[in-house]
C-alpha positions as CSV (number, residue, x, y, z in Angstrom):
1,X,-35.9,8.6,20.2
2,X,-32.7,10.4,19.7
3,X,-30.6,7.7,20.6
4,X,-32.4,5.8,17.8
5,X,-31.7,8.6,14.8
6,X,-28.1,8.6,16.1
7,X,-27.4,4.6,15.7
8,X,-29.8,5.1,12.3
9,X,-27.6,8.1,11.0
10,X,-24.3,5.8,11.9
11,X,-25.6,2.6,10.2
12,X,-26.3,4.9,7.4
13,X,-22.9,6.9,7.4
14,X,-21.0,3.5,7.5
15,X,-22.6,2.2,4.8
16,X,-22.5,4.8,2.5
17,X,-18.5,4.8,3.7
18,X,-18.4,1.1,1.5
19,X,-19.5,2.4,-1.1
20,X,-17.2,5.4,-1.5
21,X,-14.0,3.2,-0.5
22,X,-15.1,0.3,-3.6
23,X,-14.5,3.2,-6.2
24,X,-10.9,3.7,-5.0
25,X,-8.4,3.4,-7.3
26,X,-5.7,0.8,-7.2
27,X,-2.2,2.9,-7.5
28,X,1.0,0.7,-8.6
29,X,4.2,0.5,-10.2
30,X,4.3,3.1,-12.9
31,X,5.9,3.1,-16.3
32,X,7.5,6.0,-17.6
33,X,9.8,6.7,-20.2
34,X,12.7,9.3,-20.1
35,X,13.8,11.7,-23.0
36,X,16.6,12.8,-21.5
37,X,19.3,11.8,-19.1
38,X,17.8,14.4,-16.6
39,X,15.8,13.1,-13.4
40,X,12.1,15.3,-13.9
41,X,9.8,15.6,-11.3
42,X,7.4,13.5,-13.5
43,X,10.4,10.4,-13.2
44,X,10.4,10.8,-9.5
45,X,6.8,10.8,-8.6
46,X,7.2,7.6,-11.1
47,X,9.5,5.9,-8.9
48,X,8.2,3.8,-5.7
49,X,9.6,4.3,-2.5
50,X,10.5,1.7,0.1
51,X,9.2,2.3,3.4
52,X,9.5,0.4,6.5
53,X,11.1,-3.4,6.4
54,X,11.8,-5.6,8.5
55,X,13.0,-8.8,9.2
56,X,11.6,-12.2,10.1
57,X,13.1,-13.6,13.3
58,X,15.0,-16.0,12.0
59,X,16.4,-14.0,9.6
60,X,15.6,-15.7,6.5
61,X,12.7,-13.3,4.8
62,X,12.4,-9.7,4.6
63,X,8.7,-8.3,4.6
64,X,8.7,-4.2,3.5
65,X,6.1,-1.6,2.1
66,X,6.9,0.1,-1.3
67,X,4.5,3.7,-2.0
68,X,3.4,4.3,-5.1
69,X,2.0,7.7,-6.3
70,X,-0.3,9.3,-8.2
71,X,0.1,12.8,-9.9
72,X,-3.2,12.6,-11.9
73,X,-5.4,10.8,-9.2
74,X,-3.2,13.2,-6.5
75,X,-2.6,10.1,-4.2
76,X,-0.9,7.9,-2.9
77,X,-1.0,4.2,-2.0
78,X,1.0,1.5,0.2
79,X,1.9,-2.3,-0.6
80,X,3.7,-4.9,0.9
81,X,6.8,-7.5,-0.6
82,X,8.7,-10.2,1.1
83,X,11.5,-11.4,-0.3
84,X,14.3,-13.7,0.7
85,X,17.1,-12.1,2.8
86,X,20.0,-12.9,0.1
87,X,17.4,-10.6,-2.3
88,X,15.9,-13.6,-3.8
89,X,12.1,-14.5,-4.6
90,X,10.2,-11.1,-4.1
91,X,6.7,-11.7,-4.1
92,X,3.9,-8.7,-3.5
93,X,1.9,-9.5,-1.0
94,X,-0.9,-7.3,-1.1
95,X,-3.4,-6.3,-4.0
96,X,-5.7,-4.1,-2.4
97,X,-7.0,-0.7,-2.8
98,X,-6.4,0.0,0.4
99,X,-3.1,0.9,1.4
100,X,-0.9,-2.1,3.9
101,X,1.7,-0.6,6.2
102,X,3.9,-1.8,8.7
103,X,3.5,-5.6,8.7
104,X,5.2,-7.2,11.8
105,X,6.5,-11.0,12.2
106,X,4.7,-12.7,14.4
107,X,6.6,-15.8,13.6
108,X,8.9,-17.1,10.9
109,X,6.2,-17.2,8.5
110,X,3.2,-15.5,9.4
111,X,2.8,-11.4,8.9
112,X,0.2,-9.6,10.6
């Protein structure tokens, strides 16, 4: 009987997890726009920050993860680019709520 009301109170749990993640928001590139020539704290947290990158194996395309932040929402969320290696052709990748990190090559042209 107990074993029952444990996978029933999981099912549940997991469930009710779904729900909670569709309401995240989506946290991208920010605009913002400076009165001053001074860097604010307001300018940074505005600014996206490149994370981990690397390279395919052939060299030819650059995958990487840019964070984006949130002062309001107080959070923070991760995307991935490729581009070409000579800086060319940078696409984003990802368009999720979620946050994507460390994509790897698995060959010249697939990500995992």
């Amino acid at each position: 009987m107990n074993k029952n009301l444990t996978i029933a109170m999981t099912a549940a749990m997991l469930m009710g997890g779904g729900v909670a993640q569709a309401q995240d928001v989506n946290i991208g590139k920010n605009n913002i726009t400076l009165k001053s020539d001074l860097m604010t704290p307001e300018a940074l947290w505005a600014m996206g920050r490149i994370g981990a990158a690397q390279a395919s194996p052939d060299g030819k395309k650059i995958v990487y993860q840019v964070g984006y932040y949130s002062v309001k929402e107080n959070k923070g969320h991760q995307v991935l680019h490729v581009m070409d290696a000579n800086g060319k052709d940078d696409r984003l990748l990802t368009t999720t709520a979620k946050s994507e990190t460390d994509a790897a090559w698995l060959d010249n042209n697939t990500l995992a």
